[in-house]
Each structure stands twice: as C-alpha cells, then as structure tokens.
Amino acid sequence: MQDFMFCAPTQIFFGKTALDKLAGGVKKYGNRVLMVYGGGSIKRFGLYDKVVKIFQDNDISFMELSGVEPNPKMGLVREGIKLCRDNNLDVVLAVGGGSAIDTAKAVAAGVHYDGDIAELVGQEYFGKILPILTILTMSGSGSEMTTSTVLNNEATGVKAGFHGPDVRPRISYLNPEFTYTAPKRQIAAGVADGMSHVFESYFSNEKGAYLQARFSEAILKTLFQYGETAVKDPENYEARANVMLANTWACNGVVVKGNYVMWATHIMEHPLSAVYPNLTHGEGLACLTPPWMRWTLDEERAYRYVDFGVNVLGIDRNLPDMEIANKAIDITEDYFFNKLGMPRRLRDLGVEESRLPELAQLTMNRLNDKAISIMYKPMHYDDCLEIFKAAF
Amino acid sequence: MQDFMFCAPTQIFFGKTALDKLAGGVKKYGNRVLMVYGGGSIKRFGLYDKVVKIFQDNDISFMELSGVEPNPKMGLVREGIKLCRDNNLDVVLAVGGGSAIDTAKAVAAGVHYDGDIAELVGQEYFGKILPILTILTMSGSGSEMTTSTVLNNEATGVKAGFHGPDVRPRISYLNPEFTYTAPKRQIAAGVADGMSHVFESYFSNEKGAYLQARFSEAILKTLFQYGETAVKDPENYEARANVMLANTWACNGVVVKGNYVMWATHIMEHPLSAVYPNLTHGEGLACLTPPWMRWTLDEERAYRYVDFGVNVLGIDRNLPDMEIANKAIDITEDYFFNKLGMPRRLRDLGVEESRLPELAQLTMNRLNDKAISIMYKPMHYDDCLEIFKAAF
C-alpha cells in the first residue's frame, strides 16, 4: 500500500429529509447565497420553489446564476464571480449535477482570486474560497464530495480544471427523490461515470491496496445491481439511493488513496467533451471503457480482471483467467449498451472519424512521462489512437 | 436505506512517512501539547524519542500523561484535565491504542467543562474541546476516527462513554510499522474488535442499505485475509497496513450510516470489561460473537449470514441457506480461536460463572425498549443470559 493522506470532511445529509438541514447549513456560513443551477428543470419539478421557501422562511437572501450547461463554461463562471463580488454574497449553493457544482466551485474560488479564473486551471489552489454547498439532482460526477472542478475553456477548447482542499463542498444534500425527474439518459451516464471513477484506480499495479480493491468492488457491485433499475424505474427509491451513494463514494478518495495510479479513460474523455461540448461525459466514458479494458488486458494484468469478474460479476473462478477477464469486459460492455441503453460507439455521439488523431493528441498533451509510467498499462500516442479507433 | 448524516473530517496520514506531518499538524492548533500514552512500550521501541525529537526540532513544548491502562480510568482523565488547565496546554496527542485515545478524548473534553468528567457519560457533548491528535500503535478500536470515547468509572463500575462531533480526532497518524512491536495478543484482539464493529451493523434488518453491506464485506474480507498473517508475521507491512486501515474504516460511519441498528455484542462486552478491568475488550468480543450469531440465526435472519458466508468466506452459494449460515459462524469461531489464537471461552478470561446473571443485568440496564426493538434480533434478559452462558 502506498502512503497517503485522506480527508473528506464534506458533511452529507442523505435521504428524504435532507433539505430539513439546508437553512441551518447555509447559516453556518452566512445568509447571502448565490444559487447556481442549469435550465428550468428544477423549476418545473418544484425543487426551486422548495429551496426558495426555505430561504424566505429563514431570512436568507439569494441571487441566481442559471443557465449552466453540460461541460460548464468559463464565461458563466465569470458572471457568477461578478455577482458575488458586486453583492457581497457569502455562500455558493449549487442545485443540480456535476456541471452546476463545478461551476459553483469555480465561482467560489474566483471571488477572492485576483487574476482570471482560467489561470487556476491545472493548479492546486490554496487561496480563500467561499463556502460551497450542493443539492444534488443528478448523480455521477461525485463532485458533491471532491476537491476538484472541471471546466470547459471556450477560448482554448481545453476541458480541464483545478483542485484544492477548500474546493470541496462543505455540505451536500443528497435526496434520491430529487433525481426522479432527471432524464433516463443522464441517469445511465451517471452510472457509467461512477463505474469509471472506480475503474480508474481499481486497475492499478499496486497489489497491496487490498482493502481499496474490495471497496471498489463494493461500489461496482452496487452500480451493477441497481443501475438498470435506476434507469428503467425512476421512482425506485432503493435503486436511486444506492446509485447516488455509490457514485458519491466512487470519487471521494476511499478507493484511490493508497493506490499508485494515473487515470486513463477520463483523460481521453475530457478532450472529447472539449471538442464536442454537447457530448455527455458519461456516454463518452462508456464508449471508451471496454476498448480501453481490452487494450490493457494481457496475462500480466489479467489478475485484476479476474477479481472483477469473480467478485463483482459472479463469474466462475474455475474458468481460465483470460476467459474470466474477457467475459468480464463483455459483460461490462453489454451492461452499458443493453441494460443501461447507452450509445455504443463514439460515432453514435457525433464524433467524426477524421478527428480521432486530434483527440489522441489532445489526450497525450495532458500526460507527461511520469504520468504515463504510472498507468495500469502505459499508454502512448499510437495506443491512444488505437483505443479511440476501437471505440469509434 | 434510512436517512442519515455522514461526516468524517479526521485527516488521516497513512504510511511509513506519516509522522513527517506531525509538527505541521500540531502547529495548526498550538504548540503546547499534552502527550497521553500507556506504559513503557513506546519508550522501549523508540517511538517516544521520535516524537520528542520532532517536538524539539519544531519548538513544540509538551507535558506527559502516562500510565494509561486498558479500559481507561476516570481518575487518570482528571489528572490530565488538571495538567492541561494548570499549564494552559492547547493540543492533546494520544500515542497508543484505543485506551490512550479514549483517555485523550475525555481529557480534551474535560478541560473546558465546568463539572466533573463523569457527568458527561451517556451524553452527546457539544461544548468546547481541545483539538485531539493521535498516533496509533495498536489498531482495533477505531477511536482514531470516531466521535466517541469509552471509559471505566472506577466509582460506579460502569464502562460507558460520551460522544460529540469534536470528540473526533482532528488528525490521526497511522504508520503500520508502529504496530510491529505490539503484543500478538493485542493484534488478534484488534482484528476481532474491528470485525465486531462491522458485524454490529452488517446484521441489520434494513435490507435497502446494499452499498453499506458490500462495504462491510470489503472490511471483513480484508480482516479475514490478513488477520492471521498480521498476528503471526508482525513485520509484514502489507498485512499490518490492511488490518490497520480496515479497522479504521470499520468504525467511522461508512458501514453503519443508512442502516437501522442497535449494537449487541459491544453492549454485552462493556459490562465484562467493567467487572473485570483487566479483560481485553477484543477477547471478550471474540468469545461472545459466535454464540450471539447462533442465537440470532433463524430462517428469517439467515439471509445476511448467507451474504456473509458467500461474499466474505467464499462458501458455495448452492448449499441450503441454513447450512451456509451455520458454516459461516463455524468458520468465524474457528478463525478467532485457531487462526488468531484467541481464548475460546469467557472462563478462559477469568470470568466467573456465578456472575453471569449480573453481567446480563448490567447489559440490559443499558437497553431501553426502543433500543431492543431495533436490534437484529431483539434481546431480553433471558436471551442475554443464554448468550453469556453459551460463551462461558
């Protein structure tokens, strides 16, 4: 096991009564809130009114930053920063999924930062940050408990972010019912995103992080157990609750700390979302993951696919290792496409074949030699292009 | 899944380099430390000197409260409180296992508390508490990341404690090497304690907390995988690291939050440790757990023993449920006594048969009707006595 520091201080209020604690949570930090959200869905389904009523009943004033889109934009972040500065707001509350939260995080960091928010990209930021609270309506990014934010820079076409201890939300309100009205396609994408967060460190060459591997399997088992039901039966509380919690834990450090690992499929997906800003992150991941798995699989690395196949998917341990491994990858692919109903190929997402070399190059631009050497299987330009082609 | 609040803000520095962060950690909170430890073992094995050198190199002054014994005593806590008050100390650092940490917690809480520390027992305490740091040398209690402390009140003969959000350590330094010199018997007891913490909520009637059940299995698998090696091969880093981390996670809320549960074996063990102050907590638990499991097992409750047998112990799923369940309990008992080398029966720990009714009564004194109704199988006086007798 590698040495590590773990700290995940976000306070999680989970369940049907979660919002009962909203007013008290806000008031720990102030009473002038910037509420960050996307389009009209939180208004259509009543959540906006609930939050506003809580604010009114508790003398909390608020302003709004709406219009957050998938793969959140720097421009909107700058608007939010200005709103906070001009009105001396003291808390940023995201109501939504990963994009709303990541926008809120960048706004909160930018308020006391002297330069432009784009300068923080790629940095670990220790400056003063407004307290961030979140109400989750779409689960998958894990951003409700992470120290990072990922943004699209419209000017440079790069999707990347920054991180820091106080970028982590102070309080997150997780009521599975708030996800009932999310589009099925987003629920499926969230499941794939959560699985991918786990895969990124589960497929590690650090064999001594046994507990972390078993925790990873616990999350994966939960997502395989409930993902399909969560998509097909939106008001199944048990399914939505388990998926929501699994997605939160997938990304808060528990499975990665103690491993020695460099993410791969997320690094390939970020250029996809940057070049195609309307592409759904989890769908990109679902297309890339099985081809990436097949590319990594060899005799030396089969052990972890055997763990995955046997412990998560219930494949018979007595089969030959490579057979278990291949079966496990096939089941994963089948789960994404046939059970969760996701698009199978990058071409189905509107990706153009002619741009695959550019996507591979954009991926490699984010990886130095050290990062490549840490990967489960070190990936170079030709490998990366091969995986993009297999996923196309 | 039940509604819950989860928050585990303790910063964990894990691994061989953990102490590199000690000086910085202390200085976040002050530079006058009360160091709380047990007997001479931390001096004998060099850890004391290491800590003192770090303090000297960083202009941190310290005083000492030594002599902590298993099942820590109120009297020593009062001494520590006086030391902190008289010398205006600002940080309490425990170096040891659960008893040193629980003593440190009670001292830290008592410094600013007007009454006697014994008054806090049974309470949730929100008053001002000195920051608590820990360096773990024995793993099992999980106290390095919990909000509670358990103490022996010599005057009343009751072992009980109190809890509160700030009773949780701010920073815990977990270097598995610091456990190399702990007596094998204590390592075994720690493994049994960690397993028991998981069992207490794994055996729950809340069937919708699927993720929590899988996390529980991850911890149990880890303890079954490495417990024996940790006991028999003290300098096996991988085994000690996995056991240490599993024990920490067993008790920090991850497996219990979302469940609906009232602990049973710990509630029975606390009177044992109160009546027999030299009895080792984990050994008492190991004697009580298999008889408690057999007493709870029936057709209705077999499902969780089947999960346990299949997912943790690898028993063939095709066997009849009750056969899997009984086999799982037998394997657990065998593991404690034949693999970890623990005492099998309460009589081996010096418990007298004539006092079993008293122990059952002391147990029931801590359980009201509500608590009993939440138990995996509601336990009344006669049941409790029956379990004590079976464990005798």
Short mmCIF file of C-alpha atoms in Angstrom, two decimals, chain A:
data_model
loop_
_atom_site.label_atom_id
_atom_site.label_comp_id
_atom_site.label_asym_id
_atom_site.label_seq_id
_atom_site.Cartn_x
_atom_site.Cartn_y
_atom_site.Cartn_z
CA MET A 1 0.00 0.00 0.00
CA GLN A 2 1.27 3.46 -0.89
CA ASP A 3 1.49 6.22 1.72
CA PHE A 4 -1.38 8.68 1.53
CA MET A 5 -3.33 11.47 3.16
CA PHE A 6 -7.08 11.06 3.34
CA CYS A 7 -9.51 13.73 4.39
CA ALA A 8 -13.13 14.00 3.26
CA PRO A 9 -14.79 16.49 5.57
CA THR A 10 -17.91 17.20 3.49
CA GLN A 11 -21.00 16.82 5.64
CA ILE A 12 -23.52 14.63 3.83
CA PHE A 13 -27.22 14.85 4.61
CA PHE A 14 -28.70 11.86 2.87
CA GLY A 15 -32.31 10.87 2.36
CA LYS A 16 -35.82 12.18 2.08
CA THR A 17 -35.37 14.64 4.95
CA ALA A 18 -32.04 16.02 3.76
CA LEU A 19 -33.30 19.52 2.96
CA ASP A 20 -34.55 19.95 6.53
CA LYS A 21 -30.95 20.85 7.30
CA LEU A 22 -30.50 23.36 4.47
CA ALA A 23 -31.27 26.55 6.36
CA GLY A 24 -29.03 25.59 9.27
CA GLY A 25 -26.26 24.65 6.89
CA VAL A 26 -26.36 27.93 4.99
CA LYS A 27 -26.47 29.95 8.20
CA LYS A 28 -23.24 28.38 9.44
CA TYR A 29 -21.56 30.40 6.70
CA GLY A 30 -23.73 33.44 6.05
CA ASN A 31 -27.14 34.45 4.76
CA ARG A 32 -26.49 35.82 1.26
CA VAL A 33 -26.46 32.98 -1.22
CA LEU A 34 -25.62 32.62 -4.88
CA MET A 35 -27.81 29.78 -6.20
CA VAL A 36 -26.25 28.12 -9.26
CA TYR A 37 -28.37 25.90 -11.49
CA GLY A 38 -29.00 24.85 -15.03
CA GLY A 39 -32.20 25.20 -17.01
CA GLY A 40 -35.79 25.06 -15.99
CA SER A 41 -35.99 21.51 -14.66
CA ILE A 42 -35.59 22.45 -11.01
CA LYS A 43 -38.39 24.98 -11.52
CA ARG A 44 -40.59 22.53 -13.45
CA PHE A 45 -40.34 19.87 -10.78
CA GLY A 46 -40.76 22.07 -7.73
CA LEU A 47 -37.30 21.91 -6.20
CA TYR A 48 -36.61 25.58 -6.93
CA ASP A 49 -39.76 26.58 -5.05
CA LYS A 50 -38.82 24.36 -2.11
CA VAL A 51 -35.40 25.95 -1.79
CA VAL A 52 -36.79 29.48 -2.17
CA LYS A 53 -39.38 28.82 0.52
CA ILE A 54 -36.69 27.56 2.90
CA PHE A 55 -34.69 30.72 2.22
CA GLN A 56 -37.71 33.00 2.72
CA ASP A 57 -38.74 31.26 5.93
CA ASN A 58 -35.26 31.69 7.32
CA ASP A 59 -34.37 35.22 6.23
CA ILE A 60 -31.77 34.04 3.77
CA SER A 61 -31.39 36.26 0.71
CA PHE A 62 -30.21 34.90 -2.61
CA MET A 63 -29.28 35.74 -6.17
CA GLU A 64 -29.28 33.36 -9.10
CA LEU A 65 -26.79 32.16 -11.67
CA SER A 66 -28.75 29.97 -14.05
CA GLY A 67 -28.04 28.55 -17.48
CA VAL A 68 -25.34 26.05 -16.52
CA GLU A 69 -24.84 23.59 -19.40
CA PRO A 70 -23.11 20.23 -19.50
CA ASN A 71 -19.33 20.79 -19.59
CA PRO A 72 -19.60 24.11 -17.78
CA LYS A 73 -18.20 27.24 -19.32
CA MET A 74 -15.67 29.77 -18.05
CA GLY A 75 -17.86 32.65 -19.26
CA LEU A 76 -20.69 31.77 -16.91
CA VAL A 77 -18.20 31.33 -14.08
CA ARG A 78 -17.01 34.90 -14.62
CA GLU A 79 -20.62 36.14 -14.42
CA GLY A 80 -21.04 34.32 -11.12
CA ILE A 81 -17.86 35.80 -9.71
CA LYS A 82 -19.07 39.29 -10.59
CA LEU A 83 -22.45 38.65 -8.94
CA CYS A 84 -20.76 37.51 -5.73
CA ARG A 85 -18.35 40.43 -5.67
CA ASP A 86 -20.90 43.11 -6.55
CA ASN A 87 -23.40 41.86 -3.99
CA ASN A 88 -21.05 40.68 -1.29
CA LEU A 89 -22.52 37.16 -1.29
CA ASP A 90 -21.09 34.71 1.21
CA VAL A 91 -22.21 31.20 0.23
CA VAL A 92 -22.42 29.46 -3.16
CA LEU A 93 -25.13 26.80 -3.44
CA ALA A 94 -25.21 24.51 -6.46
CA VAL A 95 -28.54 22.88 -7.29
CA GLY A 96 -28.00 20.28 -9.98
CA GLY A 97 -25.45 17.74 -11.12
CA GLY A 98 -21.72 17.86 -11.76
CA SER A 99 -21.87 20.84 -14.10
CA ALA A 100 -23.76 23.05 -11.65
CA ILE A 101 -21.43 22.01 -8.83
CA ASP A 102 -18.28 22.52 -10.87
CA THR A 103 -19.50 25.97 -11.92
CA ALA A 104 -20.26 26.82 -8.30
CA LYS A 105 -16.81 25.65 -7.22
CA ALA A 106 -15.07 27.81 -9.80
CA VAL A 107 -17.20 30.82 -8.87
CA ALA A 108 -16.47 30.31 -5.16
CA ALA A 109 -12.74 30.13 -5.87
CA GLY A 110 -12.72 33.09 -8.20
CA VAL A 111 -14.35 35.63 -5.90
CA HIS A 112 -11.21 36.29 -3.86
CA TYR A 113 -8.74 35.46 -6.63
CA ASP A 114 -7.04 38.48 -8.18
CA GLY A 115 -6.47 37.14 -11.68
CA ASP A 116 -8.76 35.49 -14.21
CA ILE A 117 -10.27 32.15 -13.24
CA ALA A 118 -8.67 30.49 -16.30
CA GLU A 119 -5.26 30.96 -14.68
CA LEU A 120 -6.13 28.45 -11.98
CA VAL A 121 -6.51 25.55 -14.41
CA GLY A 122 -4.03 22.80 -13.69
CA GLN A 123 -3.23 24.27 -10.26
CA GLU A 124 -3.72 23.19 -6.69
CA TYR A 125 -5.37 26.26 -5.21
CA PHE A 126 -4.99 27.15 -1.54
CA GLY A 127 -6.48 30.65 -1.65
CA LYS A 128 -9.61 31.81 0.11
CA ILE A 129 -12.77 30.24 -1.27
CA LEU A 130 -16.41 30.97 -0.48
CA PRO A 131 -18.12 28.05 1.27
CA ILE A 132 -19.75 25.70 -1.26
CA LEU A 133 -22.98 23.78 -0.58
CA THR A 134 -24.69 21.44 -3.02
CA ILE A 135 -28.14 19.95 -3.58
CA LEU A 136 -27.70 17.03 -5.93
CA THR A 137 -30.26 16.36 -8.66
CA MET A 138 -28.06 14.22 -10.89
CA SER A 139 -25.56 11.74 -9.61
CA GLY A 140 -22.36 10.52 -11.22
CA SER A 141 -19.67 13.18 -11.15
CA GLY A 142 -19.04 12.73 -7.44
CA SER A 143 -18.33 16.46 -7.37
CA GLU A 144 -20.52 16.79 -4.26
CA MET A 145 -17.61 15.41 -2.21
CA THR A 146 -14.47 16.04 -4.28
CA THR A 147 -11.77 18.70 -4.17
CA SER A 148 -11.79 19.34 -7.91
CA THR A 149 -13.71 21.18 -10.58
CA VAL A 150 -13.56 20.58 -14.33
CA LEU A 151 -14.41 23.36 -16.77
CA ASN A 152 -14.52 23.99 -20.49
CA ASN A 153 -12.43 26.92 -21.61
CA GLU A 154 -14.30 28.16 -24.68
CA ALA A 155 -11.29 30.24 -25.75
CA THR A 156 -8.76 27.39 -25.76
CA GLY A 157 -11.04 24.42 -26.35
CA VAL A 158 -9.47 22.65 -23.36
CA LYS A 159 -11.56 20.86 -20.75
CA ALA A 160 -9.58 20.80 -17.54
CA GLY A 161 -9.87 22.10 -14.04
CA PHE A 162 -8.22 22.80 -10.73
CA HIS A 163 -8.40 21.46 -7.24
CA GLY A 164 -7.70 22.32 -3.63
CA PRO A 165 -8.87 21.32 -0.16
CA ASP A 166 -11.47 24.09 0.11
CA VAL A 167 -12.82 23.43 -3.37
CA ARG A 168 -14.57 20.54 -1.66
CA PRO A 169 -18.20 21.32 -0.71
CA ARG A 170 -18.77 21.93 2.99
CA ILE A 171 -22.22 20.34 2.95
CA SER A 172 -24.02 18.26 0.33
CA TYR A 173 -27.72 17.46 0.46
CA LEU A 174 -28.45 14.13 -1.21
CA ASN A 175 -32.11 13.26 -1.57
CA PRO A 176 -32.52 10.41 -4.07
CA GLU A 177 -36.05 11.66 -4.84
CA PHE A 178 -34.55 14.79 -6.40
CA THR A 179 -33.14 12.56 -9.16
CA TYR A 180 -36.54 11.05 -10.08
CA THR A 181 -37.17 13.60 -12.79
CA ALA A 182 -33.71 13.53 -14.38
CA PRO A 183 -33.65 12.18 -17.95
CA LYS A 184 -33.02 8.42 -18.06
CA ARG A 185 -30.10 9.06 -20.34
CA GLN A 186 -28.44 11.17 -17.63
CA ILE A 187 -29.01 8.51 -15.00
CA ALA A 188 -27.34 5.93 -17.23
CA ALA A 189 -24.46 8.31 -17.91
CA GLY A 190 -24.09 8.86 -14.17
CA VAL A 191 -23.83 5.14 -13.51
CA ALA A 192 -21.15 4.83 -16.20
CA ASP A 193 -19.28 7.82 -14.76
CA GLY A 194 -19.34 6.33 -11.26
CA MET A 195 -18.12 2.96 -12.53
CA SER A 196 -15.38 4.67 -14.46
CA HIS A 197 -14.20 6.60 -11.39
CA VAL A 198 -13.75 3.27 -9.65
CA PHE A 199 -12.16 1.52 -12.64
CA GLU A 200 -9.56 4.29 -12.89
CA SER A 201 -7.93 3.21 -9.63
CA TYR A 202 -9.16 -0.38 -9.34
CA PHE A 203 -7.00 -1.19 -12.36
CA SER A 204 -3.77 -0.40 -10.54
CA ASN A 205 -0.41 -2.11 -10.35
CA GLU A 206 -0.37 -1.57 -6.57
CA LYS A 207 -1.37 -5.04 -5.38
CA GLY A 208 -1.04 -4.28 -1.66
CA ALA A 209 -4.04 -1.96 -1.54
CA TYR A 210 -6.34 -4.91 -0.85
CA LEU A 211 -8.98 -3.03 1.14
CA GLN A 212 -9.26 -0.36 -1.53
CA ALA A 213 -9.81 -3.07 -4.17
CA ARG A 214 -12.58 -4.62 -2.10
CA PHE A 215 -14.19 -1.19 -1.51
CA SER A 216 -14.03 -0.67 -5.28
CA GLU A 217 -15.84 -3.95 -5.81
CA ALA A 218 -18.50 -2.94 -3.29
CA ILE A 219 -19.25 0.19 -5.32
CA LEU A 220 -19.13 -1.62 -8.66
CA LYS A 221 -21.43 -4.38 -7.36
CA THR A 222 -23.88 -1.74 -6.21
CA LEU A 223 -23.87 0.02 -9.57
CA PHE A 224 -24.31 -3.26 -11.47
CA GLN A 225 -27.04 -4.29 -9.01
CA TYR A 226 -29.10 -1.11 -9.22
CA GLY A 227 -28.04 0.77 -12.36
CA GLU A 228 -30.56 -0.81 -14.70
CA THR A 229 -33.43 -0.46 -12.22
CA ALA A 230 -32.47 3.15 -11.56
CA VAL A 231 -32.73 3.86 -15.30
CA LYS A 232 -35.90 1.90 -16.01
CA ASP A 233 -37.86 2.52 -12.80
CA PRO A 234 -37.15 6.19 -11.95
CA GLU A 235 -39.07 6.27 -8.68
CA ASN A 236 -37.45 3.18 -7.19
CA TYR A 237 -36.04 4.81 -4.07
CA GLU A 238 -33.78 1.92 -3.10
CA ALA A 239 -32.15 1.86 -6.53
CA ARG A 240 -31.74 5.63 -6.76
CA ALA A 241 -30.42 5.81 -3.18
CA ASN A 242 -27.81 3.12 -3.69
CA VAL A 243 -26.68 4.53 -7.05
CA MET A 244 -26.45 8.03 -5.58
CA LEU A 245 -24.41 6.97 -2.58
CA ALA A 246 -22.19 4.65 -4.62
CA ASN A 247 -21.43 7.47 -7.04
CA THR A 248 -20.50 9.78 -4.16
CA TRP A 249 -18.15 7.21 -2.64
CA ALA A 250 -16.65 6.35 -6.03
CA CYS A 251 -14.87 9.67 -6.13
CA ASN A 252 -14.17 10.85 -2.58
CA GLY A 253 -10.76 9.24 -2.13
CA VAL A 254 -11.66 5.97 -0.43
CA VAL A 255 -10.88 3.77 -3.43
CA VAL A 256 -7.93 5.72 -4.80
CA LYS A 257 -5.88 6.63 -1.71
CA GLY A 258 -3.15 4.04 -1.17
CA ASN A 259 -3.13 3.08 -4.83
CA TYR A 260 -0.48 4.14 -7.31
CA VAL A 261 -2.36 5.09 -10.37
CA MET A 262 -2.87 7.52 -13.21
CA TRP A 263 -6.35 7.78 -14.71
CA ALA A 264 -6.73 6.88 -18.37
CA THR A 265 -10.30 6.88 -19.73
CA HIS A 266 -11.22 10.19 -18.06
CA ILE A 267 -8.12 11.75 -19.60
CA MET A 268 -9.29 10.51 -23.01
CA GLU A 269 -12.85 11.67 -22.45
CA HIS A 270 -12.07 15.24 -21.47
CA PRO A 271 -10.78 16.18 -24.96
CA LEU A 272 -13.94 14.56 -26.39
CA SER A 273 -16.14 16.84 -24.29
CA ALA A 274 -13.98 19.84 -25.14
CA VAL A 275 -14.13 19.24 -28.91
CA TYR A 276 -17.80 18.26 -28.75
CA PRO A 277 -19.24 20.43 -25.97
CA ASN A 278 -22.67 18.82 -26.13
CA LEU A 279 -21.34 15.32 -25.68
CA THR A 280 -22.36 13.72 -22.38
CA HIS A 281 -19.29 12.86 -20.31
CA GLY A 282 -20.62 9.50 -19.03
CA GLU A 283 -21.56 8.42 -22.55
CA GLY A 284 -18.08 9.16 -23.79
CA LEU A 285 -16.68 7.10 -20.93
CA ALA A 286 -18.99 4.18 -21.65
CA CYS A 287 -17.80 4.07 -25.27
CA LEU A 288 -14.13 4.28 -24.29
CA THR A 289 -14.05 1.93 -21.30
CA PRO A 290 -14.49 -1.52 -22.88
CA PRO A 291 -11.95 -0.82 -25.67
CA TRP A 292 -9.52 0.57 -23.09
CA MET A 293 -10.01 -2.57 -20.98
CA ARG A 294 -9.36 -4.86 -23.98
CA TRP A 295 -6.23 -2.90 -24.84
CA THR A 296 -4.83 -3.23 -21.28
CA LEU A 297 -5.65 -6.91 -20.91
CA ASP A 298 -2.73 -9.32 -21.05
CA GLU A 299 -1.50 -12.25 -18.93
CA GLU A 300 0.33 -9.93 -16.56
CA ARG A 301 -2.65 -7.67 -15.93
CA ALA A 302 -5.38 -10.30 -16.01
CA TYR A 303 -5.39 -10.68 -12.19
CA ARG A 304 -7.49 -7.59 -11.63
CA TYR A 305 -9.98 -8.53 -14.36
CA VAL A 306 -10.27 -11.90 -12.63
CA ASP A 307 -11.03 -10.13 -9.33
CA PHE A 308 -13.58 -8.02 -11.16
CA GLY A 309 -15.19 -10.95 -12.93
CA VAL A 310 -15.38 -13.19 -9.89
CA ASN A 311 -16.06 -10.72 -7.06
CA VAL A 312 -18.28 -8.23 -8.86
CA LEU A 313 -19.89 -10.15 -11.69
CA GLY A 314 -20.05 -13.63 -10.16
CA ILE A 315 -18.14 -15.41 -12.93
CA ASP A 316 -16.99 -18.94 -12.06
CA ARG A 317 -13.47 -18.78 -10.56
CA ASN A 318 -12.61 -22.17 -12.05
CA LEU A 319 -12.53 -20.87 -15.62
CA PRO A 320 -9.14 -19.91 -17.07
CA ASP A 321 -8.03 -16.40 -16.08
CA MET A 322 -8.09 -14.92 -19.57
CA GLU A 323 -11.54 -16.34 -20.18
CA ILE A 324 -12.85 -14.76 -16.96
CA ALA A 325 -11.21 -11.47 -17.91
CA ASN A 326 -12.67 -11.35 -21.41
CA LYS A 327 -16.07 -12.39 -20.14
CA ALA A 328 -15.95 -9.59 -17.54
CA ILE A 329 -15.22 -6.98 -20.20
CA ASP A 330 -18.00 -8.35 -22.43
CA ILE A 331 -20.48 -8.20 -19.55
CA THR A 332 -19.47 -4.60 -18.80
CA GLU A 333 -19.97 -3.59 -22.42
CA ASP A 334 -23.26 -5.42 -22.55
CA TYR A 335 -24.37 -3.69 -19.36
CA PHE A 336 -23.70 -0.21 -20.74
CA PHE A 337 -25.39 -0.80 -24.05
CA ASN A 338 -28.08 -3.38 -23.49
CA LYS A 339 -29.03 -2.86 -19.84
CA LEU A 340 -28.48 0.89 -19.43
CA GLY A 341 -29.43 1.59 -23.05
CA MET A 342 -26.42 3.80 -23.77
CA PRO A 343 -24.99 4.65 -27.20
CA ARG A 344 -22.40 2.02 -28.14
CA ARG A 345 -19.92 3.89 -30.30
CA LEU A 346 -18.30 7.31 -30.43
CA ARG A 347 -19.81 7.73 -33.91
CA ASP A 348 -23.27 7.50 -32.28
CA LEU A 349 -22.30 10.55 -30.20
CA GLY A 350 -21.49 12.59 -33.27
CA VAL A 351 -17.73 12.14 -33.12
CA GLU A 352 -16.02 12.35 -36.54
CA GLU A 353 -13.52 9.68 -37.55
CA SER A 354 -11.27 12.32 -39.11
CA ARG A 355 -10.75 13.94 -35.73
CA LEU A 356 -9.56 10.85 -33.83
CA PRO A 357 -5.85 11.69 -34.32
CA GLU A 358 -6.50 15.16 -32.90
CA LEU A 359 -8.34 13.66 -29.92
CA ALA A 360 -5.44 11.28 -29.28
CA GLN A 361 -3.00 14.18 -29.46
CA LEU A 362 -5.09 16.30 -27.07
CA THR A 363 -5.09 13.37 -24.66
CA MET A 364 -1.34 12.93 -24.85
CA ASN A 365 -0.82 16.66 -24.30
CA ARG A 366 -2.06 16.13 -20.75
CA LEU A 367 0.29 13.23 -19.96
CA ASN A 368 3.97 13.55 -19.16
CA ASP A 369 6.39 10.59 -18.95
CA LYS A 370 5.90 10.19 -15.20
CA ALA A 371 2.12 10.08 -15.56
CA ILE A 372 2.35 7.55 -18.38
CA SER A 373 4.69 5.31 -16.36
CA ILE A 374 2.17 5.11 -13.50
CA MET A 375 -0.72 3.98 -15.68
CA TYR A 376 -2.06 0.45 -15.33
CA LYS A 377 -0.69 -0.06 -18.82
CA PRO A 378 1.45 2.84 -20.05
CA MET A 379 -0.36 4.49 -22.97
CA HIS A 380 1.45 6.33 -25.79
CA TYR A 381 0.06 8.19 -28.79
CA ASP A 382 -0.34 5.12 -31.03
CA ASP A 383 -2.06 3.19 -28.23
CA CYS A 384 -4.37 6.08 -27.52
CA LEU A 385 -5.35 6.39 -31.17
CA GLU A 386 -5.91 2.64 -31.36
CA ILE A 387 -8.31 2.83 -28.40
CA PHE A 388 -10.17 5.79 -29.90
CA LYS A 389 -10.49 3.84 -33.18
CA ALA A 390 -11.74 0.73 -31.39
CA ALA A 391 -14.32 2.89 -29.61
CA PHE A 392 -15.36 4.64 -32.81
#
